[in-house]
Coordinates of C-alpha atoms in Angstrom, one line a residue:
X1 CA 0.0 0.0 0.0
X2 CA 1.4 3.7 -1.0
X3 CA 1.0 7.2 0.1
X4 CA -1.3 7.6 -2.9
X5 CA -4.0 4.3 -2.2
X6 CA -3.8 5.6 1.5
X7 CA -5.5 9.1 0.8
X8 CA -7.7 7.3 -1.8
X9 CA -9.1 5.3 1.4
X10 CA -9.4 8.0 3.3
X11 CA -11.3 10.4 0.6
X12 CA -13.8 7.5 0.7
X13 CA -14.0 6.8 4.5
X14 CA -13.9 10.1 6.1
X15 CA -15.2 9.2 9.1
X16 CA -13.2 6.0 9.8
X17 CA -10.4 8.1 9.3
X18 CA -11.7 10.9 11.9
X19 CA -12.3 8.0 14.2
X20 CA -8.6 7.0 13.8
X21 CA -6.7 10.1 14.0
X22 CA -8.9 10.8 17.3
X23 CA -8.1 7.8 19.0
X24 CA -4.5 7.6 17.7
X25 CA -4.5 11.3 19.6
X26 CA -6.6 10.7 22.6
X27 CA -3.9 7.6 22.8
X28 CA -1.0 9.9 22.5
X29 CA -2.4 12.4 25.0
X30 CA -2.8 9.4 27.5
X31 CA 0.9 8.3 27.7
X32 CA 2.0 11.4 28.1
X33 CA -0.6 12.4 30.6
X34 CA 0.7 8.9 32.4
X35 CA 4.4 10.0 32.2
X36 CA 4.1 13.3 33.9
X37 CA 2.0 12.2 36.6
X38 CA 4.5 12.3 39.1
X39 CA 3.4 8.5 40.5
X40 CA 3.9 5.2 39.1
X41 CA 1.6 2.1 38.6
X42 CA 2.7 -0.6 39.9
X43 CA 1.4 -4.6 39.2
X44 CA 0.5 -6.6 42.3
X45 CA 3.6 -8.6 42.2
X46 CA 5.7 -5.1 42.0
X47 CA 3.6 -3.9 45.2
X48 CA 4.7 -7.5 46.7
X49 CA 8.0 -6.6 46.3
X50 CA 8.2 -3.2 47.1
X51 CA 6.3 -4.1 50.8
X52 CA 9.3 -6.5 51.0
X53 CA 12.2 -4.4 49.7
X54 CA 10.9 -1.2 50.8
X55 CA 8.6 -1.6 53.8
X56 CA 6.2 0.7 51.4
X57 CA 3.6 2.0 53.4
X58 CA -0.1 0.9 51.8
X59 CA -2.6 3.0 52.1
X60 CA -6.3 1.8 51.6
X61 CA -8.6 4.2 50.5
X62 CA -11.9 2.7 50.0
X63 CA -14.6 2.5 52.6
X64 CA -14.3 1.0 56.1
X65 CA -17.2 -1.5 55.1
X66 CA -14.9 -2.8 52.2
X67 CA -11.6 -3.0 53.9
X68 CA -12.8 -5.2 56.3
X69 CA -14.8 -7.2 53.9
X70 CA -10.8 -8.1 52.2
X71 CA -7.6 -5.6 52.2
X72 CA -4.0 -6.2 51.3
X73 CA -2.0 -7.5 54.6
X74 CA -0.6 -5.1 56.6
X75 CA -2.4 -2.1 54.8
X76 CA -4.1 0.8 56.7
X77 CA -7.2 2.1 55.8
X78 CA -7.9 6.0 55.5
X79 CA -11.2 7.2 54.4
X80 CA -11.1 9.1 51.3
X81 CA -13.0 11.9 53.2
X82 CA -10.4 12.2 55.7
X83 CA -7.0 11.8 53.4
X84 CA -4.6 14.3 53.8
X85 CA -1.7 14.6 53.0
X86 CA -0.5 17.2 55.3
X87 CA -1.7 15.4 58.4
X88 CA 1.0 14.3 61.2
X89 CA 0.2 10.4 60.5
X90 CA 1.1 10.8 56.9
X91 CA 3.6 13.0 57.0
X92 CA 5.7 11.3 58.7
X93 CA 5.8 8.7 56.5
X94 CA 7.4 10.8 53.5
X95 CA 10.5 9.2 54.0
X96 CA 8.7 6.0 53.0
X97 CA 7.2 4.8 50.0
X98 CA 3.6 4.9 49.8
X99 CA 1.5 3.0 48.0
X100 CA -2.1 4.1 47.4
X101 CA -4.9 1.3 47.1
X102 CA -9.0 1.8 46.4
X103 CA -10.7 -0.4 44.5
X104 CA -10.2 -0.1 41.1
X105 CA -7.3 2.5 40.5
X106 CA -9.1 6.0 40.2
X107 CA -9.6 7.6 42.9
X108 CA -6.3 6.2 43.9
X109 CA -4.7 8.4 41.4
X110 CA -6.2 11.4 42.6
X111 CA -4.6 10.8 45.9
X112 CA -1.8 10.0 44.6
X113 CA -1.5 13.4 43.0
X114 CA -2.2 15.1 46.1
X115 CA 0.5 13.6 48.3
X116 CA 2.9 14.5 45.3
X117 CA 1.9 17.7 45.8
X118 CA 2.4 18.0 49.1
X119 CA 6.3 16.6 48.9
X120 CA 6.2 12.7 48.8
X121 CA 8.7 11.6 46.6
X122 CA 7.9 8.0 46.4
X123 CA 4.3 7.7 45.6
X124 CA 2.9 4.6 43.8
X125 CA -0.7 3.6 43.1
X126 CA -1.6 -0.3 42.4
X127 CA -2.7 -0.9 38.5
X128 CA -6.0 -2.1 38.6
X129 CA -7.0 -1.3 42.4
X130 CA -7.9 -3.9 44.8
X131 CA -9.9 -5.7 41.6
X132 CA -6.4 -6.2 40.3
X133 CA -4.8 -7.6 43.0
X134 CA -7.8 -10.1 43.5
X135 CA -7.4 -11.1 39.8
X136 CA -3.4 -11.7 39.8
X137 CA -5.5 -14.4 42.9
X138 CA -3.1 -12.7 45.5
X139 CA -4.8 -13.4 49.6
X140 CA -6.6 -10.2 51.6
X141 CA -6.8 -10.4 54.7
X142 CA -10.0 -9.9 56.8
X143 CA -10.9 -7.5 59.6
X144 CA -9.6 -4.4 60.6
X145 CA -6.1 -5.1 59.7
X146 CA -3.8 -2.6 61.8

């Protein structure tokens, strides 16, 4: 296929082309959107390992009703309402690196955004929330946790 047969296709299929040149751009805008963030995603297995490595400090977000339901061992649970990342329980913890967990990865990313903000240098969200980390069939633990 040439230059030539391409803008042929096109001329005929204006609005499959529109379609692709907006998704090609909405894609575009996506990566880089993801690459100046500030955070990283991380797969459950890298969150495994950073807990291990690190002692990363996770960081439920999602309601008390759901945490106890199933949450990721050792995790501590911070209402979404009451996050802040200025507060003397999380500011201490700047030195470490915190990983932010709700339950699907959005509003986790808004959080995450914040405590850049406010000076965290290590911040992380988990890809795919706690739906993700269920899925890669990795335990939660029940209860309150600690």
């Amino acid at each position: 296929m040439n230059l030539e047969e391409l803008l042929a296709f096109a001329g005929r299929h204006q609005l499959l082309s529109l379609a692709l040149v907006g998704l090609t751009v909405a894609l575009i805008a996506t990566e880089i959107a993801r690459l100046f963030r500030g955070f990283k995603g991380l797969r459950p297995a890298e969150l495994t390992a950073l807990v291990n490595r690190d002692n990363a400090l996770v960081v439920d977000l999602r309601p008390m009703a759901d945490f106890e339901k199933g949450h990721i061992a050792g995790s501590k649970n911070v209402q979404m309402s009451q996050f802040d990342p200025e507060s003397k329980q999380l500011n201490a913890a700047k030195a470490l690196s915190v990983v932010l967990v709700c339950k699907t990865g959005q509003t986790a990313s808004g959080a995450a955004s914040r405590l850049k903000k406010a000076g965290f240098e290590r911040v992380y969200v988990l890809d795919g929330g706690i739906l993700g980390w269920q899925q890669a069939d990795l335990p939660l633990s029940k209860g309150r946790g600690r």
